[in-house]
Coordinates of C-alpha atoms in Angstrom, one line a residue:
Chain A
X1 CA 0.0 0.0 0.0
X2 CA 3.0 2.3 0.0
X3 CA 2.2 5.3 -2.2
X4 CA 5.4 7.4 -1.9
X5 CA 3.8 10.5 -3.5
X6 CA 3.2 12.6 -0.4
X7 CA 6.8 13.5 0.6
X8 CA 6.0 17.2 0.2
X9 CA 4.1 16.9 3.5
X10 CA 7.4 17.2 5.4
X11 CA 8.2 20.6 3.8
X12 CA 8.1 23.5 6.3
X13 CA 5.2 25.2 4.6
X14 CA 3.1 22.1 4.9
X15 CA 4.0 21.7 8.6
X16 CA 3.1 25.3 9.4
X17 CA 0.6 26.9 7.0
X18 CA -2.4 24.5 7.3
X19 CA -2.4 25.2 11.1
X20 CA -2.8 28.9 10.7
X21 CA -5.7 29.7 13.1
X22 CA -5.7 26.1 14.5
X23 CA -3.9 24.5 17.4
X24 CA -1.8 21.4 16.9
X25 CA -2.8 18.4 18.9
X26 CA -0.4 15.8 20.2
X27 CA -1.5 13.6 17.3
X28 CA -0.6 16.3 14.8
X29 CA 2.8 16.7 16.4
X30 CA 3.5 13.0 16.3
X31 CA 2.6 13.0 12.6
X32 CA 5.0 15.9 12.1
X33 CA 7.8 13.6 13.4
X34 CA 6.6 10.7 11.1
X35 CA 6.7 13.1 8.1
X36 CA 10.2 14.2 9.0
X37 CA 11.4 10.5 9.4
X38 CA 9.9 9.6 6.0
X39 CA 11.9 12.5 4.5
X40 CA 15.0 11.3 6.3
X41 CA 14.6 7.8 4.9
X42 CA 14.3 9.2 1.3
X43 CA 17.4 11.3 1.8
X44 CA 19.3 8.3 3.2
X45 CA 18.3 6.2 0.2
X46 CA 19.6 8.9 -2.2
X47 CA 22.9 9.1 -0.3
X48 CA 23.3 5.4 -0.4
X49 CA 23.4 5.5 -4.2
X50 CA 26.5 7.8 -4.1
X51 CA 30.0 6.5 -4.1
X52 CA 31.6 5.8 -0.8
X53 CA 33.4 9.1 -0.3
X54 CA 34.0 11.4 2.6
X55 CA 31.1 13.5 1.4
X56 CA 28.8 10.6 1.7
X57 CA 30.1 9.8 5.2
X58 CA 29.5 13.4 6.4
X59 CA 26.1 13.6 4.8
X60 CA 25.1 10.3 6.5
X61 CA 26.3 11.5 9.9
X62 CA 24.2 14.6 9.5
X63 CA 21.1 12.5 8.8
X64 CA 21.9 10.3 11.9
X65 CA 22.2 13.4 14.0
X66 CA 18.8 14.7 12.7
X67 CA 17.3 11.3 13.4
X68 CA 18.3 11.4 17.1
X69 CA 17.0 14.9 17.4
X70 CA 13.6 13.7 16.1
X71 CA 13.7 10.9 18.6
X72 CA 14.2 13.4 21.4
X73 CA 11.3 15.5 20.2
X74 CA 9.1 12.4 19.9
X75 CA 9.8 11.4 23.5
X76 CA 9.0 14.9 24.7
X77 CA 5.6 15.0 22.8
X78 CA 4.6 11.8 24.7
X79 CA 5.8 13.2 28.0
X80 CA 3.8 16.4 27.4
X81 CA 0.7 14.3 26.6
X82 CA 1.1 12.4 29.8
X83 CA 1.5 15.6 31.8
X84 CA -1.5 17.3 30.2
X85 CA -3.9 14.4 31.0
X86 CA -5.3 13.8 34.4
X87 CA -4.8 10.1 35.2
X88 CA -3.1 7.4 33.1
X89 CA -3.4 7.5 29.4
X90 CA -3.9 3.7 29.4
X91 CA -4.0 0.8 31.8
X92 CA -3.8 -3.0 31.6
X93 CA -6.7 -5.3 31.9
X94 CA -6.9 -9.1 31.4
X95 CA -7.5 -9.9 27.8
X96 CA -10.9 -11.4 27.0
X97 CA -10.5 -12.1 23.2
X98 CA -9.1 -15.3 21.8
X99 CA -6.6 -15.5 19.0
X100 CA -5.6 -18.7 17.1
X101 CA -1.9 -18.0 18.1
X102 CA -2.8 -18.6 21.7
X103 CA -2.2 -22.2 22.9
X104 CA -3.2 -24.3 25.9
X105 CA 0.5 -25.2 26.6
X106 CA 2.0 -21.7 26.3
X107 CA -1.1 -19.7 27.2
X108 CA -2.2 -16.5 25.6
X109 CA 0.4 -14.6 23.6
X110 CA -0.9 -11.4 25.2
X111 CA -2.7 -12.2 28.5
X112 CA -3.0 -8.4 29.1
X113 CA -4.6 -5.9 26.9
X114 CA -4.8 -2.1 27.2
X115 CA -7.8 0.2 27.9
X116 CA -7.6 3.9 27.1
X117 CA -9.0 7.0 28.7
X118 CA -10.7 7.9 25.4
X119 CA -10.4 7.1 21.7
X120 CA -8.4 10.2 20.6
X121 CA -5.8 9.4 23.3
X122 CA -5.8 5.8 22.1
X123 CA -5.3 7.0 18.5
X124 CA -2.4 9.2 19.6
X125 CA -0.7 6.4 21.5
X126 CA -1.0 4.0 18.6
X127 CA 0.5 6.6 16.2
X128 CA 3.3 7.3 18.7
X129 CA 4.2 3.6 18.9
X130 CA 4.0 3.3 15.1
X131 CA 6.4 6.3 14.8
X132 CA 8.8 4.6 17.2
X133 CA 8.8 1.6 14.8
X134 CA 9.4 4.0 11.9
X135 CA 12.2 5.6 13.8
X136 CA 13.9 2.2 14.4
X137 CA 13.5 1.4 10.7
X138 CA 15.0 4.7 9.5
X139 CA 17.9 4.7 12.0
X140 CA 18.7 1.1 11.2
X141 CA 19.0 2.0 7.6
X142 CA 21.1 5.1 8.3
X143 CA 23.4 3.1 10.5
X144 CA 23.9 0.5 7.8
X145 CA 24.8 3.2 5.3
X146 CA 27.1 4.9 7.8
X147 CA 28.9 1.7 8.7
X148 CA 29.3 0.7 5.1
X149 CA 31.4 3.9 4.6
X150 CA 33.9 2.8 7.3
X151 CA 36.6 0.5 6.0
X152 CA 36.6 -2.0 8.9
X153 CA 39.6 -3.8 7.5
X154 CA 41.9 -0.9 8.2
X155 CA 43.9 -1.4 11.5
X156 CA 43.2 2.2 12.3
X157 CA 39.5 1.5 12.5
X158 CA 39.7 -0.5 15.7
X159 CA 36.8 0.5 17.9
X160 CA 39.0 1.4 20.8
X161 CA 40.8 4.2 19.0
X162 CA 39.7 7.1 16.9
X163 CA 39.9 5.9 13.3
X164 CA 40.5 7.6 10.1
X165 CA 38.3 6.6 7.2
X166 CA 40.3 5.9 4.1
X167 CA 39.0 7.5 1.0
X168 CA 38.3 5.1 -1.8
X169 CA 40.5 6.8 -4.3
X170 CA 38.0 9.6 -5.1
X171 CA 40.6 12.2 -3.9
X172 CA 39.6 14.8 -6.4
X173 CA 37.0 17.5 -6.6
X174 CA 35.5 18.7 -3.4
X175 CA 36.2 15.5 -1.6
X176 CA 39.9 16.2 -1.8
X177 CA 39.3 19.4 0.2
X178 CA 37.4 17.6 3.0
X179 CA 39.3 16.4 6.0
X180 CA 39.4 12.7 6.4
X181 CA 36.6 11.9 8.8
X182 CA 37.6 10.6 12.1
X183 CA 35.1 8.0 13.3
X184 CA 34.9 5.7 16.3
X185 CA 32.0 3.2 16.1
X186 CA 31.6 3.4 19.9
X187 CA 30.3 6.9 19.5
X188 CA 27.3 5.7 17.7
X189 CA 24.3 5.7 20.1
X190 CA 23.1 2.1 20.4
X191 CA 19.8 1.8 18.5
X192 CA 18.3 -0.7 20.9
X193 CA 17.1 -0.6 23.6
X194 CA 17.0 3.2 23.2
X195 CA 14.4 2.8 20.4
X196 CA 12.4 -0.1 21.9
X197 CA 10.8 -1.4 18.8
X198 CA 9.7 -4.7 20.3
X199 CA 7.9 -3.0 23.2
X200 CA 6.2 -0.6 20.7
X201 CA 5.1 -3.5 18.6
X202 CA 3.7 -5.3 21.6
X203 CA 1.9 -2.2 22.8
X204 CA 0.2 -1.9 19.5
X205 CA -0.9 -5.6 19.6
X206 CA -2.1 -5.2 23.2
X207 CA -4.2 -2.2 22.2
X208 CA -6.1 -4.0 19.4
X209 CA -8.7 -5.4 21.7
X210 CA -9.8 -1.9 22.6
X211 CA -10.1 -0.8 19.0
X212 CA -12.0 -3.9 17.9
X213 CA -14.8 -3.6 20.5
X214 CA -18.2 -3.3 19.0
X215 CA -18.6 0.1 20.7
X216 CA -15.8 1.4 18.6
X217 CA -18.0 0.8 15.5
X218 CA -16.0 1.2 12.2
X219 CA -13.6 3.9 13.3
X220 CA -11.7 1.6 15.8
X221 CA -10.5 -1.0 13.2
X222 CA -9.7 1.8 10.7
X223 CA -7.4 3.5 13.3
X224 CA -5.8 0.2 14.2
X225 CA -5.0 -1.2 10.7
X226 CA -1.9 0.9 9.8
X227 CA -0.2 0.5 13.1
X228 CA -0.8 -3.3 12.8
X229 CA 0.7 -3.3 9.3
X230 CA 3.8 -1.6 10.8
X231 CA 4.0 -4.5 13.3
X232 CA 3.6 -7.1 10.6
X233 CA 6.5 -5.5 8.6
X234 CA 8.8 -5.2 11.6
X235 CA 8.4 -8.5 13.6
X236 CA 9.9 -10.8 10.9
X237 CA 13.2 -9.2 11.6
X238 CA 13.1 -10.6 15.2
X239 CA 13.1 -14.5 15.1
X240 CA 12.3 -14.6 18.8
X241 CA 8.9 -12.9 18.2
X242 CA 7.3 -15.6 16.1
X243 CA 4.3 -16.1 18.4
X244 CA 3.7 -12.4 18.4
X245 CA 3.9 -12.3 14.6
X246 CA 1.4 -15.2 14.2
X247 CA -0.9 -13.3 16.7
X248 CA -0.7 -10.1 14.6
X249 CA -1.4 -12.0 11.4
X250 CA -4.5 -13.5 12.9
X251 CA -5.6 -10.1 14.2
X252 CA -5.1 -8.6 10.7
X253 CA -7.5 -11.3 9.3
X254 CA -10.0 -10.3 12.0
X255 CA -9.9 -6.6 10.9
X256 CA -10.8 -7.7 7.4
X257 CA -14.1 -9.0 8.8
X258 CA -14.9 -5.5 10.1
X259 CA -15.9 -3.9 6.9
X260 CA -12.5 -3.2 5.3
X261 CA -12.6 -5.3 2.2
X262 CA -9.6 -3.6 0.7
X263 CA -7.4 -5.5 3.2
X264 CA -8.4 -8.8 1.6
X265 CA -6.8 -7.9 -1.7
X266 CA -3.5 -6.5 -0.7
X267 CA -0.5 -8.3 -2.1
X268 CA 2.2 -10.0 0.0
X269 CA 2.2 -11.3 3.5
X270 CA -0.9 -9.3 4.6
X271 CA -3.1 -11.3 2.3
X272 CA -6.4 -12.3 3.9
X273 CA -6.6 -16.0 4.5
X274 CA -9.9 -16.0 6.4
X275 CA -13.2 -17.6 5.4
X276 CA -15.1 -16.1 2.4
X277 CA -17.8 -13.6 3.2
X278 CA -21.4 -14.8 2.7
X279 CA -22.6 -13.7 -0.7
X280 CA -25.4 -11.2 -0.9
X281 CA -26.3 -12.5 -4.4
X282 CA -25.6 -9.1 -6.0
X283 CA -26.6 -8.9 -9.7
X284 CA -23.8 -7.6 -11.9
X285 CA -24.1 -3.9 -12.7
X286 CA -25.9 -3.0 -15.9
X287 CA -23.8 -2.5 -19.0
X288 CA -24.7 1.1 -19.2
X289 CA -21.6 2.9 -20.5
X290 CA -22.1 5.6 -18.0
X291 CA -22.3 3.2 -15.0
X292 CA -19.6 0.8 -16.2
X293 CA -17.0 0.8 -13.5
X294 CA -14.0 -0.2 -15.7
X295 CA -15.0 2.3 -18.3
X296 CA -15.0 5.1 -15.7
X297 CA -11.5 4.0 -14.5
X298 CA -10.2 4.0 -18.1
X299 CA -11.1 7.7 -18.3
X300 CA -9.9 8.4 -14.8
X301 CA -6.7 10.3 -15.3
X302 CA -4.9 11.3 -12.2
X303 CA -1.7 12.3 -13.9
X304 CA -0.6 15.6 -12.2
X305 CA 0.6 17.0 -15.5
X306 CA -2.9 16.8 -16.9
X307 CA -4.3 18.9 -14.1
X308 CA -3.8 22.4 -15.3
X309 CA -4.1 25.0 -12.5
X310 CA -6.7 27.5 -13.3
X311 CA -5.7 31.2 -13.0
Chain B
X1 CA -51.0 39.9 20.8
X2 CA -47.9 37.9 20.0
X3 CA -49.9 34.8 19.6
X4 CA -48.6 32.4 17.0
X5 CA -50.8 30.7 14.4
X6 CA -50.4 27.4 16.1
X7 CA -51.8 28.8 19.3
X8 CA -55.1 28.9 17.4
X9 CA -54.9 25.2 16.6
X10 CA -57.0 24.1 19.6
X11 CA -59.7 26.5 18.3
X12 CA -59.8 24.8 14.9
X13 CA -61.9 21.8 14.1
X14 CA -60.1 18.5 13.5
X15 CA -60.6 18.8 9.7
X16 CA -59.2 22.3 9.7
X17 CA -56.2 21.2 11.7
X18 CA -55.4 18.4 9.4
X19 CA -55.6 20.7 6.4
X20 CA -53.4 23.3 8.0
X21 CA -50.7 20.7 8.8
X22 CA -50.9 19.3 5.2
X23 CA -50.4 22.7 3.7
X24 CA -47.5 23.4 6.0
X25 CA -45.9 20.1 5.0
X26 CA -46.3 20.8 1.3
X27 CA -44.7 24.2 1.7
X28 CA -41.8 22.6 3.6
X29 CA -41.4 19.9 0.9
X30 CA -41.1 22.7 -1.8
X31 CA -38.4 24.5 0.2
X32 CA -36.4 21.5 1.1
X33 CA -35.7 19.1 -1.8
X34 CA -36.5 15.5 -1.1
X35 CA -33.1 14.2 -2.1
X36 CA -31.5 16.5 0.5
X37 CA -33.7 15.1 3.2
X38 CA -32.9 11.5 2.0
X39 CA -29.2 12.1 1.9
X40 CA -29.1 13.8 5.3
X41 CA -31.1 10.9 6.8
X42 CA -28.9 8.2 5.2
X43 CA -25.7 10.0 6.1
X44 CA -26.8 10.6 9.7
X45 CA -27.3 6.8 10.0
X46 CA -23.9 6.3 8.4
X47 CA -22.2 8.6 11.0
X48 CA -23.9 6.7 13.8
X49 CA -22.6 3.4 12.4
X50 CA -19.1 4.7 11.8
X51 CA -18.3 6.8 14.9
X52 CA -18.4 5.5 18.5
X53 CA -21.4 7.1 20.4
X54 CA -18.9 8.6 22.9
X55 CA -17.2 10.6 20.1
X56 CA -20.4 11.8 18.5
X57 CA -21.6 13.1 21.9
X58 CA -18.3 15.0 22.3
X59 CA -18.5 16.8 18.9
X60 CA -19.7 20.3 19.4
X61 CA -20.2 21.7 15.9
X62 CA -18.2 24.8 16.7
X63 CA -15.1 22.9 17.7
X64 CA -12.6 22.5 14.9
X65 CA -9.8 20.6 16.6
X66 CA -11.8 17.4 17.3
X67 CA -14.6 17.6 14.6
X68 CA -14.2 15.1 11.9
X69 CA -14.7 16.4 8.3
X70 CA -17.5 13.8 7.9
X71 CA -19.4 15.4 10.7
X72 CA -18.8 18.9 9.3
X73 CA -20.2 17.9 6.0
X74 CA -23.3 16.5 7.6
X75 CA -24.2 20.0 8.7
X76 CA -23.9 21.5 5.2
X77 CA -27.3 22.1 3.6
X78 CA -26.1 22.0 0.0
X79 CA -23.3 19.9 -1.3
X80 CA -21.6 19.8 -4.7
X81 CA -22.9 17.0 -6.9
X82 CA -19.6 15.1 -6.6
X83 CA -19.6 15.1 -2.8
X84 CA -23.3 14.4 -2.6
X85 CA -23.1 11.2 -4.7
X86 CA -19.8 10.2 -3.0
X87 CA -21.2 10.3 0.5
X88 CA -24.4 8.7 -0.7
X89 CA -22.3 5.8 -2.0
X90 CA -20.4 5.5 1.3
X91 CA -23.6 5.7 3.4
X92 CA -25.5 3.2 1.3
X93 CA -22.6 0.7 1.2
X94 CA -22.2 0.9 5.0
X95 CA -25.8 0.5 5.8
X96 CA -26.4 -2.1 3.1
X97 CA -23.6 -4.3 4.5
X98 CA -24.8 -3.7 8.1
X99 CA -28.3 -4.8 7.3
X100 CA -27.3 -7.3 4.6
X101 CA -29.4 -5.4 2.1
X102 CA -28.2 -6.3 -1.5
X103 CA -30.4 -3.6 -3.0
X104 CA -28.7 -0.9 -1.0
X105 CA -25.2 -2.3 -1.7
X106 CA -26.0 -2.4 -5.4
X107 CA -27.3 1.2 -5.2
X108 CA -24.1 2.2 -3.5
X109 CA -22.0 0.9 -6.5
X110 CA -24.2 2.9 -8.9
X111 CA -23.7 6.0 -6.7
X112 CA -20.0 5.3 -6.6
X113 CA -19.7 5.3 -10.4
X114 CA -21.8 8.4 -10.6
X115 CA -19.6 10.0 -8.0
X116 CA -16.5 9.2 -10.2
X117 CA -18.1 11.0 -13.2
X118 CA -19.1 14.0 -11.1
X119 CA -15.6 14.2 -9.6
X120 CA -14.0 14.2 -13.0
X121 CA -16.4 17.0 -14.1
X122 CA -15.5 19.0 -11.0
X123 CA -11.8 18.6 -11.6
X124 CA -12.2 20.3 -15.0
X125 CA -14.5 23.1 -13.6
X126 CA -12.5 26.2 -12.6
X127 CA -15.1 27.0 -10.0
X128 CA -15.0 23.6 -8.4
X129 CA -11.5 22.2 -8.8
X130 CA -10.0 23.7 -5.7
X131 CA -13.2 23.7 -3.7
X132 CA -12.9 21.9 -0.3
X133 CA -15.9 19.7 -1.2
X134 CA -14.1 18.4 -4.3
X135 CA -11.3 17.2 -2.1
X136 CA -13.8 15.8 0.3
X137 CA -15.4 13.8 -2.6
X138 CA -11.9 12.3 -3.3
X139 CA -11.7 11.2 0.3
X140 CA -15.2 9.8 0.4
X141 CA -14.5 7.8 -2.8
X142 CA -11.2 6.5 -1.2
X143 CA -13.2 5.5 1.9
X144 CA -15.7 3.6 -0.4
X145 CA -12.8 1.7 -1.9
X146 CA -11.5 0.7 1.5
X147 CA -15.0 -0.5 2.5
X148 CA -16.1 -2.2 -0.7
X149 CA -13.1 -2.6 -3.0
X150 CA -15.4 -3.2 -6.0
X151 CA -12.5 -4.1 -8.4
X152 CA -11.1 -6.6 -5.9
X153 CA -7.6 -5.1 -6.2
X154 CA -5.8 -2.3 -4.5
X155 CA -5.6 -0.3 -7.7
X156 CA -8.8 1.7 -7.2
X157 CA -7.8 2.9 -3.7
X158 CA -4.3 3.7 -4.9
X159 CA -5.6 5.8 -7.7
X160 CA -7.9 7.8 -5.4
X161 CA -5.3 8.3 -2.8
X162 CA -2.6 9.3 -5.2
X163 CA -5.0 11.6 -6.8
X164 CA -5.9 13.1 -3.5
X165 CA -2.2 13.7 -2.8
X166 CA -1.7 15.5 -6.1
X167 CA -4.9 17.6 -5.5
X168 CA -3.8 18.6 -2.0
X169 CA -0.4 19.6 -3.3
X170 CA -1.9 21.6 -6.2
X171 CA -4.3 23.4 -3.8
X172 CA -1.3 24.6 -1.8
X173 CA -0.6 24.5 2.0
X174 CA -2.5 27.7 2.7
X175 CA -5.8 26.3 1.2
X176 CA -6.0 23.8 4.1
X177 CA -6.5 26.4 6.9
X178 CA -10.3 26.7 6.3
X179 CA -12.4 24.8 8.8
X180 CA -13.5 22.0 6.4
X181 CA -10.2 22.0 4.4
X182 CA -8.2 21.7 7.6
X183 CA -10.0 18.7 8.9
X184 CA -9.9 16.9 5.5
X185 CA -6.1 17.7 5.3
X186 CA -5.6 16.2 8.8
X187 CA -7.4 13.1 7.9
X188 CA -5.5 12.8 4.6
X189 CA -2.1 13.5 6.2
X190 CA -2.5 10.9 8.9
X191 CA -2.8 8.1 6.3
X192 CA -0.4 9.7 3.7
X193 CA 2.5 10.0 6.1
X194 CA 2.1 6.5 7.4
X195 CA 2.1 5.0 3.9
X196 CA 4.8 7.1 2.3

């Protein structure tokens, strides 16, 4: 479902101007961080395509620095939310819903689920944890790019001394004017447990029971689906979390039954494997050219270049 | 002095009362189109099926920070044709599935295809292209795809969402500070950032 066409949303004008005359909620602030992280990932991917030169190294360290600053801001947003709310934002209760991943021998995967003070707070918490997962993914990528710029075979690159990164022969142009970067891998902040992606994933799973209650109507499952997809993308990287992954997959199939038919037809590992929905014996639509669905889509033209701004 | 016409009602005979009420209803029907009444009723039912009761109870109409764009639209007396048919499709689909009514679900698909046509027309109309309700129609059609997925692929939703992203960008950041525009933008942004 990745669309990749909304990267402009992290531009400063899009972070500020739409809120002229409005107050940003904690939810809006968390989304600001998500937008900045998405931009960071794109920039990192572009840098990765460059040759391994000192320029690339410096550019990557700058991105890593920006990433950690975003992490600090994200933590502060959550602390401010906790302070602004009287009482806990959420609390544990015994889980009452079954999941196929539960077993008699090992018990429930998540014996405890969360309840929230109100749905907007629950939504903010879910997006906060989703952003923690995104932060982990982005910083992991940046660390990989950064460490690939360090020639670890050089004796000078032992972790107990400051090391000098050897240029790869591109000692011309502006790179020749840059000082050789000094880099000690110990100076990199450890990603985990500072960015606790496993806890964030578990928190999302343990919140699902709240969102899937009948009283949450259709909005609950809609709020929960994207955070759950983030969990499904992340947990395969942790072999010790197989039970949690199986639990999340079963929960995803359950969401499909709550009126979000699109989820059944997504490609890849999110594919719906549940029972078919009872047929309502719908007749096929008439072959009226005006009502024909495929004919409308053929004329549906979303190419931005075709939309001419009117003066 | 200061007495209203209905204060005279007890003085009228039963037949006269019935006739007065009928004439009043006919005048009302002429001033409020039937399709507006129908759409408002259906959409109101949709809102009650979509939002938790606790959230609907908390939504004062004057509050902008917590009022969903769907609720703001419910209060509009007149909608553009694209938005009217789009939310009709959404409402009919939701209620049709809830009550297992194939007639309503089929009608929702017809309204959806009409909504697509009306949206295309709006996008080529200089008066409507950058109207908040045109963007709202895009969002409503996206929501219909999530709910119904009539083509049984993700392509329809992707088309709508990519189109919404391009329309938002063309409108410019400042266009999303209006009450309705802002809430539509917040809803769009929450999904767009998560999926980019």
